[in-house]
CSV table of C-alpha atoms in Angstrom, one decimal:
chain,number,residue,atom,x,y,z
A,1,UNK,CA,-0.2,-0.2,0.0
A,2,UNK,CA,2.7,2.3,0.5
A,3,UNK,CA,4.1,2.2,-2.9
A,4,UNK,CA,0.5,3.1,-4.4
A,5,UNK,CA,0.5,5.6,-1.8
A,6,UNK,CA,-2.3,4.2,0.4
A,7,UNK,CA,-3.4,3.5,4.0
A,8,UNK,CA,-6.3,2.1,6.4
A,9,UNK,CA,-8.9,4.8,7.0
A,10,UNK,CA,-11.0,4.8,10.0
A,11,UNK,CA,-14.3,6.5,10.2
A,12,UNK,CA,-14.3,9.3,13.0
A,13,UNK,CA,-16.5,10.3,15.7
A,14,UNK,CA,-17.2,13.6,17.5
A,15,UNK,CA,-16.5,13.0,20.9
A,16,UNK,CA,-18.8,14.9,23.7
A,17,UNK,CA,-17.3,18.9,24.4
A,18,UNK,CA,-17.1,19.5,28.1
A,19,UNK,CA,-18.3,22.9,29.0
A,20,UNK,CA,-16.2,25.7,30.7
A,21,UNK,CA,-17.3,25.8,33.9
A,22,UNK,CA,-16.3,21.6,34.3
A,23,UNK,CA,-14.9,21.8,37.9
A,24,UNK,CA,-17.9,23.7,39.2
A,25,UNK,CA,-20.6,21.7,37.7
A,26,UNK,CA,-18.7,18.3,39.0
A,27,UNK,CA,-18.6,19.6,41.9
A,28,UNK,CA,-22.2,20.7,42.4
A,29,UNK,CA,-23.2,17.5,41.4
A,30,UNK,CA,-21.4,15.3,43.5
A,31,UNK,CA,-22.3,17.7,46.6
A,32,UNK,CA,-25.4,17.1,45.8
A,33,UNK,CA,-24.8,13.2,45.7
A,34,UNK,CA,-23.0,13.1,49.2
A,35,UNK,CA,-25.5,15.4,50.5
A,36,UNK,CA,-28.1,13.0,49.6
A,37,UNK,CA,-26.5,10.3,50.4
A,38,UNK,CA,-25.8,11.5,54.1
A,39,UNK,CA,-29.7,12.7,54.4
A,40,UNK,CA,-31.0,9.6,53.7
A,41,UNK,CA,-27.8,6.7,54.2
A,42,UNK,CA,-29.2,4.5,50.9
A,43,UNK,CA,-28.1,1.0,50.5
A,44,UNK,CA,-25.8,0.9,47.8
A,45,UNK,CA,-28.3,-2.1,46.2
A,46,UNK,CA,-30.7,1.5,46.0
A,47,UNK,CA,-28.5,3.8,44.1
A,48,UNK,CA,-28.9,4.0,40.4
A,49,UNK,CA,-27.9,5.1,36.9
A,50,UNK,CA,-31.0,4.8,34.3
A,51,UNK,CA,-29.7,5.6,30.4
A,52,UNK,CA,-31.0,4.6,26.9
A,53,UNK,CA,-28.7,3.1,24.2
A,54,UNK,CA,-29.2,2.5,20.7
A,55,UNK,CA,-28.2,-1.0,19.8
A,56,UNK,CA,-27.9,-1.4,15.7
A,57,UNK,CA,-29.2,-4.5,13.4
A,58,UNK,CA,-26.5,-4.1,11.4
A,59,UNK,CA,-22.9,-2.7,11.9
A,60,UNK,CA,-20.8,-1.9,8.2
A,61,UNK,CA,-17.3,-1.7,8.8
A,62,UNK,CA,-15.8,1.5,9.6
A,63,UNK,CA,-12.5,1.3,7.5
A,64,UNK,CA,-11.5,1.6,4.7
A,65,UNK,CA,-8.7,2.4,2.3
A,66,UNK,CA,-7.9,5.3,0.2
A,67,UNK,CA,-5.0,7.9,-0.2
A,68,UNK,CA,-2.8,8.7,2.3
A,69,UNK,CA,-3.7,12.9,1.4
A,70,UNK,CA,-7.4,12.7,1.3
A,71,UNK,CA,-9.0,14.7,3.7
A,72,UNK,CA,-12.6,13.2,2.6
A,73,UNK,CA,-12.8,9.5,2.7
A,74,UNK,CA,-15.4,7.6,1.5
A,75,UNK,CA,-16.8,4.6,3.5
A,76,UNK,CA,-19.2,2.1,1.6
A,77,UNK,CA,-22.2,0.6,3.9
A,78,UNK,CA,-24.7,-1.9,3.3
A,79,UNK,CA,-27.4,1.3,3.9
A,80,UNK,CA,-29.0,-0.5,6.8
A,81,UNK,CA,-26.1,1.1,9.9
A,82,UNK,CA,-29.2,3.5,11.0
A,83,UNK,CA,-31.9,0.4,11.8
A,84,UNK,CA,-31.6,-0.2,15.6
A,85,UNK,CA,-33.2,-0.4,18.5
A,86,UNK,CA,-32.9,1.3,21.7
A,87,UNK,CA,-31.8,-0.7,25.0
A,88,UNK,CA,-32.4,1.7,28.2
A,89,UNK,CA,-29.9,-0.3,31.1
A,90,UNK,CA,-32.9,-0.6,33.6
A,91,UNK,CA,-34.7,-1.5,30.8
A,92,UNK,CA,-37.0,-0.8,28.0
A,93,UNK,CA,-36.8,1.4,24.6
A,94,UNK,CA,-37.3,5.0,23.6
A,95,UNK,CA,-38.3,7.4,26.0
A,96,UNK,CA,-40.9,9.7,26.2
A,97,UNK,CA,-42.6,11.1,28.9
A,98,UNK,CA,-45.7,8.5,29.3
A,99,UNK,CA,-42.9,5.6,28.0
A,100,UNK,CA,-40.7,7.5,31.2
A,101,UNK,CA,-43.9,7.2,33.2
A,102,UNK,CA,-44.2,3.7,32.4
A,103,UNK,CA,-41.0,2.2,33.0
A,104,UNK,CA,-41.0,3.7,36.9
A,105,UNK,CA,-44.4,1.9,37.2
A,106,UNK,CA,-43.9,-1.5,35.8
A,107,UNK,CA,-39.6,-1.6,35.9
A,108,UNK,CA,-37.9,1.0,38.4
A,109,UNK,CA,-40.6,-0.2,41.4
A,110,UNK,CA,-40.9,-3.4,40.6
A,111,UNK,CA,-37.5,-4.2,41.9
A,112,UNK,CA,-39.3,-4.1,46.2
A,113,UNK,CA,-42.7,-4.9,45.3
A,114,UNK,CA,-44.2,-4.9,48.3
A,115,UNK,CA,-42.3,-1.6,49.0
A,116,UNK,CA,-40.6,1.8,47.6
A,117,UNK,CA,-37.6,1.3,49.5
A,118,UNK,CA,-35.6,5.3,49.9
A,119,UNK,CA,-33.8,5.4,46.8
A,120,UNK,CA,-31.1,7.6,44.7
A,121,UNK,CA,-31.4,7.5,40.5
A,122,UNK,CA,-29.3,9.2,39.0
A,123,UNK,CA,-30.3,10.3,35.0
A,124,UNK,CA,-28.9,12.5,32.3
A,125,UNK,CA,-30.6,15.6,31.3
A,126,UNK,CA,-32.8,14.2,28.8
A,127,UNK,CA,-36.2,16.3,28.8
A,128,UNK,CA,-38.3,13.7,29.5
A,129,UNK,CA,-36.6,12.4,32.6
A,130,UNK,CA,-37.2,15.8,34.3
A,131,UNK,CA,-40.5,16.9,33.5
A,132,UNK,CA,-43.0,17.5,36.9
A,133,UNK,CA,-44.8,14.2,36.3
A,134,UNK,CA,-41.9,12.3,36.4
A,135,UNK,CA,-40.6,14.1,39.2
A,136,UNK,CA,-43.8,14.0,41.5
A,137,UNK,CA,-43.8,9.6,39.9
A,138,UNK,CA,-40.5,9.4,41.3
A,139,UNK,CA,-41.4,11.3,44.4
A,140,UNK,CA,-44.5,8.8,45.3
A,141,UNK,CA,-41.6,6.1,44.6
A,142,UNK,CA,-39.5,7.8,47.5
A,143,UNK,CA,-37.4,8.1,44.9
A,144,UNK,CA,-35.1,10.5,44.7
A,145,UNK,CA,-33.1,12.2,41.5
A,146,UNK,CA,-29.6,13.6,40.1
A,147,UNK,CA,-29.7,14.5,36.7
A,148,UNK,CA,-26.2,15.2,35.3
A,149,UNK,CA,-24.7,18.6,34.5
A,150,UNK,CA,-25.1,18.6,30.5
A,151,UNK,CA,-22.3,17.8,28.4
A,152,UNK,CA,-21.1,15.9,31.7
A,153,UNK,CA,-22.2,12.5,30.7
A,154,UNK,CA,-19.4,11.1,29.8
A,155,UNK,CA,-17.3,11.8,33.3
A,156,UNK,CA,-20.5,11.1,35.5
A,157,UNK,CA,-22.6,8.9,34.4
A,158,UNK,CA,-21.6,5.1,35.1
A,159,UNK,CA,-22.9,3.9,32.2
A,160,UNK,CA,-21.6,6.1,30.0
A,161,UNK,CA,-17.8,5.5,31.4
A,162,UNK,CA,-17.5,1.4,30.7
A,163,UNK,CA,-20.7,-0.1,31.1
A,164,UNK,CA,-22.6,0.8,27.9
A,165,UNK,CA,-19.0,-0.2,26.0
A,166,UNK,CA,-19.1,-3.7,27.6
A,167,UNK,CA,-22.2,-4.3,26.6
A,168,UNK,CA,-22.0,-3.5,22.9
A,169,UNK,CA,-18.8,-5.1,22.3
A,170,UNK,CA,-20.2,-8.1,24.0
A,171,UNK,CA,-23.1,-8.3,20.3
A,172,UNK,CA,-21.0,-10.6,18.6
A,173,UNK,CA,-24.3,-11.2,16.6
A,174,UNK,CA,-24.4,-8.2,15.3
A,175,UNK,CA,-20.9,-8.8,12.9
A,176,UNK,CA,-21.8,-12.8,12.9
A,177,UNK,CA,-25.6,-13.2,12.3
A,178,UNK,CA,-26.6,-13.7,8.6
A,179,UNK,CA,-28.8,-10.8,7.6
A,180,UNK,CA,-32.1,-11.8,6.9
A,181,UNK,CA,-33.7,-9.3,3.9
A,182,UNK,CA,-36.7,-8.5,2.5
A,183,UNK,CA,-37.7,-9.4,-1.5
A,184,UNK,CA,-37.1,-5.7,-1.4
A,185,UNK,CA,-33.3,-5.5,-0.5
A,186,UNK,CA,-34.5,-4.0,3.4
A,187,UNK,CA,-33.3,-5.8,6.2
A,188,UNK,CA,-36.0,-7.8,7.9
A,189,UNK,CA,-37.0,-7.3,11.1
A,190,UNK,CA,-36.9,-9.6,13.9
A,191,UNK,CA,-38.6,-11.6,16.5
A,192,UNK,CA,-38.9,-9.1,19.9
A,193,UNK,CA,-38.2,-12.5,21.4
A,194,UNK,CA,-35.0,-12.6,19.6
A,195,UNK,CA,-34.2,-8.9,20.5
A,196,UNK,CA,-35.1,-9.8,23.8
A,197,UNK,CA,-32.1,-12.9,23.9
A,198,UNK,CA,-29.5,-10.3,22.2
A,199,UNK,CA,-30.6,-7.8,24.8
A,200,UNK,CA,-30.4,-10.2,27.8
A,201,UNK,CA,-27.3,-12.0,26.7
A,202,UNK,CA,-24.5,-9.9,26.7
A,203,UNK,CA,-26.0,-7.9,29.5
A,204,UNK,CA,-26.0,-11.0,31.7
A,205,UNK,CA,-21.7,-11.1,30.3
A,206,UNK,CA,-21.4,-7.5,32.0
A,207,UNK,CA,-19.1,-8.0,34.5
A,208,UNK,CA,-20.9,-6.9,38.0
A,209,UNK,CA,-17.5,-5.4,39.6
A,210,UNK,CA,-17.0,-3.5,36.4
A,211,UNK,CA,-20.3,-1.7,37.6
A,212,UNK,CA,-19.3,-1.5,41.1
A,213,UNK,CA,-16.0,0.5,39.8
A,214,UNK,CA,-18.0,2.8,37.3
A,215,UNK,CA,-19.9,4.3,40.2
A,216,UNK,CA,-16.9,4.8,42.0
A,217,UNK,CA,-15.1,6.5,38.9
A,218,UNK,CA,-17.7,8.9,38.5
A,219,UNK,CA,-17.5,10.0,42.7
A,220,UNK,CA,-21.6,8.3,43.1
A,221,UNK,CA,-21.1,5.5,45.7
A,222,UNK,CA,-17.5,6.1,47.2
A,223,UNK,CA,-17.4,6.3,51.1
A,224,UNK,CA,-18.5,9.2,53.2
A,225,UNK,CA,-14.8,9.8,54.9
A,226,UNK,CA,-12.8,10.7,51.6
A,227,UNK,CA,-10.6,7.2,51.8
A,228,UNK,CA,-12.3,6.3,48.0
A,229,UNK,CA,-11.1,9.8,46.0
A,230,UNK,CA,-8.6,8.2,44.6
A,231,UNK,CA,-10.7,6.7,42.4
A,232,UNK,CA,-13.0,9.5,41.1
A,233,UNK,CA,-12.3,10.3,37.4
A,234,UNK,CA,-9.4,7.4,37.6
A,235,UNK,CA,-10.5,5.2,35.0
A,236,UNK,CA,-7.5,2.7,34.8
A,237,UNK,CA,-9.0,1.2,38.0
A,238,UNK,CA,-11.5,0.9,34.7
A,239,UNK,CA,-8.8,-1.8,33.6
A,240,UNK,CA,-9.1,-0.4,30.6
A,241,UNK,CA,-7.4,2.8,30.6
A,242,UNK,CA,-7.8,6.3,30.1
A,243,UNK,CA,-10.5,7.9,28.4
A,244,UNK,CA,-9.0,10.5,25.6
A,245,UNK,CA,-9.1,13.9,27.6
A,246,UNK,CA,-9.1,12.9,31.1
A,247,UNK,CA,-6.7,12.8,33.9
A,248,UNK,CA,-6.7,10.6,36.4
A,249,UNK,CA,-4.8,12.4,39.1
A,250,UNK,CA,-6.4,12.2,42.3
A,251,UNK,CA,-9.0,14.8,42.5
A,252,UNK,CA,-8.9,17.4,45.2
A,253,UNK,CA,-12.1,17.6,47.9
A,254,UNK,CA,-13.8,20.4,46.1
A,255,UNK,CA,-13.7,18.1,42.3
A,256,UNK,CA,-15.2,15.1,44.5
A,257,UNK,CA,-18.1,17.0,45.5
A,258,UNK,CA,-16.6,16.8,49.7
A,259,UNK,CA,-17.3,20.2,51.5
A,260,UNK,CA,-14.1,21.8,53.2
A,261,UNK,CA,-14.1,19.5,56.9
A,262,UNK,CA,-15.1,21.5,60.3
A,263,UNK,CA,-14.0,21.0,63.4
A,264,UNK,CA,-17.0,18.5,64.9
A,265,UNK,CA,-19.1,18.8,62.7
A,266,UNK,CA,-22.2,15.9,62.3
A,267,UNK,CA,-23.6,14.6,59.3
A,268,UNK,CA,-26.7,16.0,60.9
A,269,UNK,CA,-25.4,19.5,60.9
A,270,UNK,CA,-24.0,18.8,57.3
A,271,UNK,CA,-27.3,18.1,56.1
A,272,UNK,CA,-29.0,21.3,57.9
A,273,UNK,CA,-26.3,23.1,56.2
A,274,UNK,CA,-26.5,21.8,52.7
A,275,UNK,CA,-30.7,22.6,53.0
A,276,UNK,CA,-29.8,26.0,53.7
A,277,UNK,CA,-28.1,26.8,50.9
A,278,UNK,CA,-30.3,24.9,48.4
A,279,UNK,CA,-33.4,26.7,49.7
A,280,UNK,CA,-31.6,30.3,49.4
A,281,UNK,CA,-29.9,29.4,45.9
A,282,UNK,CA,-33.4,28.2,44.9
A,283,UNK,CA,-34.9,31.9,45.8
A,284,UNK,CA,-32.0,33.9,45.1
A,285,UNK,CA,-32.0,32.6,41.8
A,286,UNK,CA,-36.4,33.0,41.7
A,287,UNK,CA,-35.6,37.2,42.6
A,288,UNK,CA,-33.9,37.0,39.7
A,289,UNK,CA,-36.0,35.0,37.1
A,290,UNK,CA,-33.6,32.7,36.0
A,291,UNK,CA,-33.9,29.4,38.1
A,292,UNK,CA,-35.5,26.9,36.1
A,293,UNK,CA,-36.3,23.7,37.8
A,294,UNK,CA,-35.9,21.8,34.6
A,295,UNK,CA,-32.5,22.6,33.6
A,296,UNK,CA,-30.9,21.4,36.9
A,297,UNK,CA,-33.0,18.3,37.6
A,298,UNK,CA,-32.2,18.5,41.7
A,299,UNK,CA,-35.5,18.0,43.7
A,300,UNK,CA,-37.7,20.9,44.1
A,301,UNK,CA,-36.6,21.7,47.5
A,302,UNK,CA,-32.8,22.6,45.4
């Protein structure tokens, strides 16, 4: 290929653009997580993350051979790469307000059939996650929601940090399965049972320990005493190397969402102080006409 001035060329993707106020938004989000954890002392079994991810029916190659100096490279595909189904890794399909309400009532609350234990659910800022009807429904189910600031899911969402990738890499059926086509040449729709098996089998193969580590790397399930702060944003702990553009130094207490230690301060005093801070902030922003609850996504008193 060198003699012909050719090389393997790869399809590129656009990485998430991190916000300029990255540290401030991280600190605010992780402070809220710590505040709620101290207030309610959730069992780790009731700290969760819900996310949706598209899984394609077809995976055309993302490489081709072209000239070394070519700035724009065409990659031949089957035309079916946009055919996909959406998996919510806890556990349904494409999200809108009605589907989200169904998910809460029929999936989320089925974890405990008798009671609704006090829980914390981490969500991204997708609009269907944070409308008033959804917040009320979560409140009825004793669930506090923490919405990840826009642009920070690559750092603060456990499923984005590693679990979704692990799930997708186990979908070997996409590359190996024989695709059935209709007489018109379109990709034949598989049965619901087949699709359900495609989701179940790779999900069951995801390492449970990887899920635990992902929560720690995002600063969500770490110990209150700060002894696990070295996990936060340290993606080497996941055994898969750093994510591009991310540092792995041990972050400061501010970045981890830990308030400055105060002599003799108890957990109850900390919660009371944070309550006052969130209420004061909400009142100030209300007066300025700038506070929009849907954008923050935190509970009503924030």
